């Protein structure tokens, strides 16, 4: 019994030490997501319409000055910022179009900004040891779906609309101006 209590205390101590070491890294990763969420909320608020230009300038200033020290997957976040910089209204010939910036800042499962989904994205698609088996399993699943009897019968069956054509009369413009 005393051995189990000692083991539990040691496990708690190890988990506390690990969590103290991981917490600053997680918070650093989370700063990028918090920045995106902050501006997503600002741009969706209609009461701030008169401050949109200043908000956009602040967004791009904070994105371009983001501190990547101790950030995992720095290249991923830099590519994300580079993609957002393409929509910057400071470029020549570009106009201020808030709609495109809102779309770019939306939550997207293919381009996550939260730390754990970014890690999962890298494990699924970027890290060679895990990406190759994952993509091969996905390909097998998709080919099973495509080669299923239901999918093949849907492809071979013609819809009724293609068999029955409807004639639509075309009116000629009789008004002469």
PDB file of C-alpha atoms in Angstrom:
ATOM      1  CA  UNK A   1       0.000   0.000   0.000  1.00  0.00           C
ATOM      2  CA  UNK A   2       2.741   2.557   0.829  1.00  0.00           C
ATOM      3  CA  UNK A   3       4.400   1.655  -2.494  1.00  0.00           C
ATOM      4  CA  UNK A   4       1.245   2.619  -4.443  1.00  0.00           C
ATOM      5  CA  UNK A   5       0.950   5.927  -2.594  1.00  0.00           C
ATOM      6  CA  UNK A   6       4.612   6.687  -3.328  1.00  0.00           C
ATOM      7  CA  UNK A   7       4.093   5.756  -6.977  1.00  0.00           C
ATOM      8  CA  UNK A   8       1.059   8.069  -7.217  1.00  0.00           C
ATOM      9  CA  UNK A   9       3.023  10.933  -5.668  1.00  0.00           C
ATOM     10  CA  UNK A  10       5.889  10.380  -8.080  1.00  0.00           C
ATOM     11  CA  UNK A  11       3.492  10.283 -11.036  1.00  0.00           C
ATOM     12  CA  UNK A  12       1.837  13.507  -9.858  1.00  0.00           C
ATOM     13  CA  UNK A  13       5.229  15.160  -9.471  1.00  0.00           C
ATOM     14  CA  UNK A  14       6.328  14.108 -12.965  1.00  0.00           C
ATOM     15  CA  UNK A  15       3.050  15.302 -14.520  1.00  0.00           C
ATOM     16  CA  UNK A  16       3.350  18.652 -12.721  1.00  0.00           C
ATOM     17  CA  UNK A  17       6.904  19.120 -13.981  1.00  0.00           C
ATOM     18  CA  UNK A  18       5.852  18.215 -17.534  1.00  0.00           C
ATOM     19  CA  UNK A  19       2.860  20.541 -17.441  1.00  0.00           C
ATOM     20  CA  UNK A  20       5.047  23.402 -16.177  1.00  0.00           C
ATOM     21  CA  UNK A  21       7.407  22.804 -19.096  1.00  0.00           C
ATOM     22  CA  UNK A  22       4.692  22.465 -21.724  1.00  0.00           C
ATOM     23  CA  UNK A  23       2.472  25.338 -20.593  1.00  0.00           C
ATOM     24  CA  UNK A  24       4.726  28.179 -21.869  1.00  0.00           C
ATOM     25  CA  UNK A  25       5.057  26.425 -25.245  1.00  0.00           C
ATOM     26  CA  UNK A  26       1.292  25.973 -25.471  1.00  0.00           C
ATOM     27  CA  UNK A  27       0.658  29.604 -24.551  1.00  0.00           C
ATOM     28  CA  UNK A  28       3.138  30.739 -27.202  1.00  0.00           C
ATOM     29  CA  UNK A  29       1.392  28.571 -29.806  1.00  0.00           C
ATOM     30  CA  UNK A  30      -1.971  29.881 -28.655  1.00  0.00           C
ATOM     31  CA  UNK A  31      -0.996  33.556 -29.196  1.00  0.00           C
ATOM     32  CA  UNK A  32      -1.318  33.223 -32.974  1.00  0.00           C
ATOM     33  CA  UNK A  33      -4.776  31.688 -32.687  1.00  0.00           C
ATOM     34  CA  UNK A  34      -5.857  34.349 -30.185  1.00  0.00           C
ATOM     35  CA  UNK A  35      -4.697  37.059 -32.588  1.00  0.00           C
ATOM     36  CA  UNK A  36      -6.749  35.573 -35.426  1.00  0.00           C
ATOM     37  CA  UNK A  37      -9.819  35.158 -33.194  1.00  0.00           C
ATOM     38  CA  UNK A  38      -9.543  38.721 -31.894  1.00  0.00           C
ATOM     39  CA  UNK A  39      -9.615  40.202 -35.383  1.00  0.00           C
ATOM     40  CA  UNK A  40     -12.259  37.743 -36.567  1.00  0.00           C
ATOM     41  CA  UNK A  41     -14.509  39.108 -33.816  1.00  0.00           C
ATOM     42  CA  UNK A  42     -13.598  42.711 -34.591  1.00  0.00           C
ATOM     43  CA  UNK A  43     -14.430  42.375 -38.279  1.00  0.00           C
ATOM     44  CA  UNK A  44     -17.729  40.618 -37.611  1.00  0.00           C
ATOM     45  CA  UNK A  45     -18.912  43.403 -35.295  1.00  0.00           C
ATOM     46  CA  UNK A  46     -21.004  45.875 -37.353  1.00  0.00           C
ATOM     47  CA  UNK A  47     -20.648  48.584 -34.680  1.00  0.00           C
ATOM     48  CA  UNK A  48     -16.960  48.955 -35.544  1.00  0.00           C
ATOM     49  CA  UNK A  49     -17.536  49.793 -39.211  1.00  0.00           C
ATOM     50  CA  UNK A  50     -15.890  53.200 -38.889  1.00  0.00           C
ATOM     51  CA  UNK A  51     -12.686  51.644 -37.460  1.00  0.00           C
ATOM     52  CA  UNK A  52     -12.236  48.946 -40.094  1.00  0.00           C
ATOM     53  CA  UNK A  53      -9.253  50.571 -41.823  1.00  0.00           C
ATOM     54  CA  UNK A  54      -7.389  51.043 -38.529  1.00  0.00           C
ATOM     55  CA  UNK A  55      -8.210  47.457 -37.494  1.00  0.00           C
ATOM     56  CA  UNK A  56      -6.901  46.062 -40.777  1.00  0.00           C
ATOM     57  CA  UNK A  57      -3.684  48.048 -40.430  1.00  0.00           C
ATOM     58  CA  UNK A  58      -3.289  46.801 -36.860  1.00  0.00           C
ATOM     59  CA  UNK A  59      -3.943  43.193 -37.942  1.00  0.00           C
ATOM     60  CA  UNK A  60      -1.240  43.254 -40.601  1.00  0.00           C
ATOM     61  CA  UNK A  61       1.196  45.067 -38.309  1.00  0.00           C
ATOM     62  CA  UNK A  62       0.740  42.478 -35.559  1.00  0.00           C
ATOM     63  CA  UNK A  63       0.905  39.573 -38.027  1.00  0.00           C
ATOM     64  CA  UNK A  64       4.094  40.798 -39.649  1.00  0.00           C
ATOM     65  CA  UNK A  65       5.715  41.503 -36.264  1.00  0.00           C
ATOM     66  CA  UNK A  66       4.670  38.175 -34.722  1.00  0.00           C
ATOM     67  CA  UNK A  67       7.397  36.700 -32.495  1.00  0.00           C
ATOM     68  CA  UNK A  68       8.225  33.154 -33.631  1.00  0.00           C
ATOM     69  CA  UNK A  69      10.612  32.435 -30.775  1.00  0.00           C
ATOM     70  CA  UNK A  70       9.793  28.999 -29.294  1.00  0.00           C
ATOM     71  CA  UNK A  71       6.925  28.412 -31.737  1.00  0.00           C
ATOM     72  CA  UNK A  72       6.589  24.920 -33.137  1.00  0.00           C
ATOM     73  CA  UNK A  73       5.747  24.638 -36.856  1.00  0.00           C
ATOM     74  CA  UNK A  74       7.067  28.112 -37.599  1.00  0.00           C
ATOM     75  CA  UNK A  75       6.949  27.483 -41.365  1.00  0.00           C
ATOM     76  CA  UNK A  76       3.241  26.628 -41.136  1.00  0.00           C
ATOM     77  CA  UNK A  77       2.430  29.906 -39.375  1.00  0.00           C
ATOM     78  CA  UNK A  78       4.684  31.903 -41.722  1.00  0.00           C
ATOM     79  CA  UNK A  79       2.838  30.435 -44.729  1.00  0.00           C
ATOM     80  CA  UNK A  80      -0.463  31.314 -43.071  1.00  0.00           C
ATOM     81  CA  UNK A  81       0.714  34.909 -42.568  1.00  0.00           C
ATOM     82  CA  UNK A  82       2.019  35.051 -46.146  1.00  0.00           C
ATOM     83  CA  UNK A  83      -1.391  33.933 -47.391  1.00  0.00           C
ATOM     84  CA  UNK A  84      -3.084  36.648 -45.322  1.00  0.00           C
ATOM     85  CA  UNK A  85      -0.588  39.227 -46.608  1.00  0.00           C
ATOM     86  CA  UNK A  86      -1.802  38.572 -50.152  1.00  0.00           C
ATOM     87  CA  UNK A  87      -5.057  40.255 -49.125  1.00  0.00           C
ATOM     88  CA  UNK A  88      -3.337  43.278 -47.621  1.00  0.00           C
ATOM     89  CA  UNK A  89      -4.833  46.541 -48.863  1.00  0.00           C
ATOM     90  CA  UNK A  90      -1.383  48.166 -48.694  1.00  0.00           C
ATOM     91  CA  UNK A  91      -0.285  46.419 -51.890  1.00  0.00           C
ATOM     92  CA  UNK A  92      -0.390  48.305 -55.181  1.00  0.00           C
ATOM     93  CA  UNK A  93      -3.678  48.048 -57.024  1.00  0.00           C
ATOM     94  CA  UNK A  94      -5.528  46.389 -54.168  1.00  0.00           C
ATOM     95  CA  UNK A  95      -8.660  47.763 -52.626  1.00  0.00           C
ATOM     96  CA  UNK A  96      -9.992  47.465 -49.136  1.00  0.00           C
ATOM     97  CA  UNK A  97     -12.278  44.442 -49.331  1.00  0.00           C
ATOM     98  CA  UNK A  98     -13.267  43.252 -45.892  1.00  0.00           C
ATOM     99  CA  UNK A  99     -15.201  40.275 -47.262  1.00  0.00           C
ATOM    100  CA  UNK A 100     -12.051  38.479 -48.423  1.00  0.00           C
ATOM    101  CA  UNK A 101     -10.269  39.175 -45.154  1.00  0.00           C
ATOM    102  CA  UNK A 102     -13.230  37.768 -43.206  1.00  0.00           C
ATOM    103  CA  UNK A 103     -13.192  34.619 -45.335  1.00  0.00           C
ATOM    104  CA  UNK A 104      -9.443  34.216 -44.802  1.00  0.00           C
ATOM    105  CA  UNK A 105      -9.822  34.591 -41.030  1.00  0.00           C
ATOM    106  CA  UNK A 106     -12.677  32.077 -40.743  1.00  0.00           C
ATOM    107  CA  UNK A 107     -12.134  28.836 -38.861  1.00  0.00           C
ATOM    108  CA  UNK A 108     -11.119  26.189 -41.377  1.00  0.00           C
ATOM    109  CA  UNK A 109     -10.483  22.520 -40.688  1.00  0.00           C
ATOM    110  CA  UNK A 110      -7.926  22.356 -43.516  1.00  0.00           C
ATOM    111  CA  UNK A 111      -5.941  25.351 -42.212  1.00  0.00           C
ATOM    112  CA  UNK A 112      -6.266  25.249 -38.416  1.00  0.00           C
ATOM    113  CA  UNK A 113      -4.814  27.896 -36.113  1.00  0.00           C
ATOM    114  CA  UNK A 114      -5.350  26.243 -32.717  1.00  0.00           C
ATOM    115  CA  UNK A 115      -2.228  24.495 -31.378  1.00  0.00           C
ATOM    116  CA  UNK A 116      -3.521  20.912 -31.124  1.00  0.00           C
ATOM    117  CA  UNK A 117      -5.300  20.870 -34.515  1.00  0.00           C
ATOM    118  CA  UNK A 118      -2.081  22.258 -36.065  1.00  0.00           C
ATOM    119  CA  UNK A 119      -0.165  19.394 -34.459  1.00  0.00           C
ATOM    120  CA  UNK A 120      -2.768  16.916 -35.760  1.00  0.00           C
ATOM    121  CA  UNK A 121      -2.547  18.490 -39.238  1.00  0.00           C
ATOM    122  CA  UNK A 122       1.233  18.037 -39.236  1.00  0.00           C
ATOM    123  CA  UNK A 123       0.945  14.456 -38.055  1.00  0.00           C
ATOM    124  CA  UNK A 124      -1.622  13.651 -40.738  1.00  0.00           C
ATOM    125  CA  UNK A 125      -0.155  15.439 -43.734  1.00  0.00           C
ATOM    126  CA  UNK A 126       3.378  16.795 -43.140  1.00  0.00           C
ATOM    127  CA  UNK A 127       5.341  14.361 -40.956  1.00  0.00           C
ATOM    128  CA  UNK A 128       6.547  11.559 -43.278  1.00  0.00           C
ATOM    129  CA  UNK A 129       6.361   8.681 -40.803  1.00  0.00           C
ATOM    130  CA  UNK A 130       2.676   9.270 -40.095  1.00  0.00           C
ATOM    131  CA  UNK A 131       1.538  11.032 -43.280  1.00  0.00           C
ATOM    132  CA  UNK A 132       2.295   8.157 -45.653  1.00  0.00           C
ATOM    133  CA  UNK A 133       0.199   5.529 -43.835  1.00  0.00           C
ATOM    134  CA  UNK A 134      -2.596   8.033 -43.180  1.00  0.00           C
ATOM    135  CA  UNK A 135      -2.884   9.104 -46.817  1.00  0.00           C
ATOM    136  CA  UNK A 136      -2.737   5.511 -48.049  1.00  0.00           C
ATOM    137  CA  UNK A 137      -5.563   4.547 -45.679  1.00  0.00           C
ATOM    138  CA  UNK A 138      -7.574   7.563 -46.881  1.00  0.00           C
ATOM    139  CA  UNK A 139      -7.009   6.581 -50.525  1.00  0.00           C
ATOM    140  CA  UNK A 140      -8.188   3.035 -49.841  1.00  0.00           C
ATOM    141  CA  UNK A 141     -11.321   4.310 -48.107  1.00  0.00           C
ATOM    142  CA  UNK A 142     -12.114   6.688 -50.974  1.00  0.00           C
ATOM    143  CA  UNK A 143     -11.609   4.018 -53.632  1.00  0.00           C
ATOM    144  CA  UNK A 144     -13.931   1.686 -51.701  1.00  0.00           C
ATOM    145  CA  UNK A 145     -16.565   4.426 -51.705  1.00  0.00           C
ATOM    146  CA  UNK A 146     -16.090   5.095 -55.419  1.00  0.00           C
ATOM    147  CA  UNK A 147     -16.132   1.406 -56.384  1.00  0.00           C
ATOM    148  CA  UNK A 148     -19.156   0.519 -54.271  1.00  0.00           C
ATOM    149  CA  UNK A 149     -22.166  -0.874 -56.194  1.00  0.00           C
ATOM    150  CA  UNK A 150     -24.333   2.092 -55.137  1.00  0.00           C
ATOM    151  CA  UNK A 151     -21.859   4.646 -56.510  1.00  0.00           C
ATOM    152  CA  UNK A 152     -21.439   2.757 -59.779  1.00  0.00           C
ATOM    153  CA  UNK A 153     -25.209   2.439 -60.246  1.00  0.00           C
ATOM    154  CA  UNK A 154     -25.626   6.187 -59.644  1.00  0.00           C
ATOM    155  CA  UNK A 155     -23.047   6.951 -62.313  1.00  0.00           C
ATOM    156  CA  UNK A 156     -24.602   4.621 -64.866  1.00  0.00           C
ATOM    157  CA  UNK A 157     -28.213   5.672 -64.295  1.00  0.00           C
ATOM    158  CA  UNK A 158     -29.202   8.680 -66.340  1.00  0.00           C
ATOM    159  CA  UNK A 159     -31.425  11.233 -64.683  1.00  0.00           C
ATOM    160  CA  UNK A 160     -34.846  11.796 -66.215  1.00  0.00           C
ATOM    161  CA  UNK A 161     -34.095  15.424 -66.990  1.00  0.00           C
ATOM    162  CA  UNK A 162     -31.437  14.420 -69.522  1.00  0.00           C
ATOM    163  CA  UNK A 163     -33.870  12.018 -71.250  1.00  0.00           C
ATOM    164  CA  UNK A 164     -36.818  14.414 -71.492  1.00  0.00           C
ATOM    165  CA  UNK A 165     -36.022  17.703 -73.098  1.00  0.00           C
ATOM    166  CA  UNK A 166     -38.451  20.531 -72.660  1.00  0.00           C
ATOM    167  CA  UNK A 167     -38.836  23.095 -75.390  1.00  0.00           C
ATOM    168  CA  UNK A 168     -38.806  26.663 -74.210  1.00  0.00           C
ATOM    169  CA  UNK A 169     -40.132  29.198 -76.697  1.00  0.00           C
ATOM    170  CA  UNK A 170     -37.878  32.149 -77.360  1.00  0.00           C
ATOM    171  CA  UNK A 171     -39.628  35.467 -77.624  1.00  0.00           C
ATOM    172  CA  UNK A 172     -38.533  37.807 -80.284  1.00  0.00           C
ATOM    173  CA  UNK A 173     -38.278  41.441 -79.373  1.00  0.00           C
ATOM    174  CA  UNK A 174     -41.065  43.108 -81.335  1.00  0.00           C
ATOM    175  CA  UNK A 175     -40.540  46.577 -79.886  1.00  0.00           C
ATOM    176  CA  UNK A 176     -38.613  48.744 -82.299  1.00  0.00           C
ATOM    177  CA  UNK A 177     -36.853  51.652 -80.746  1.00  0.00           C
TER     178      UNK A 177
END
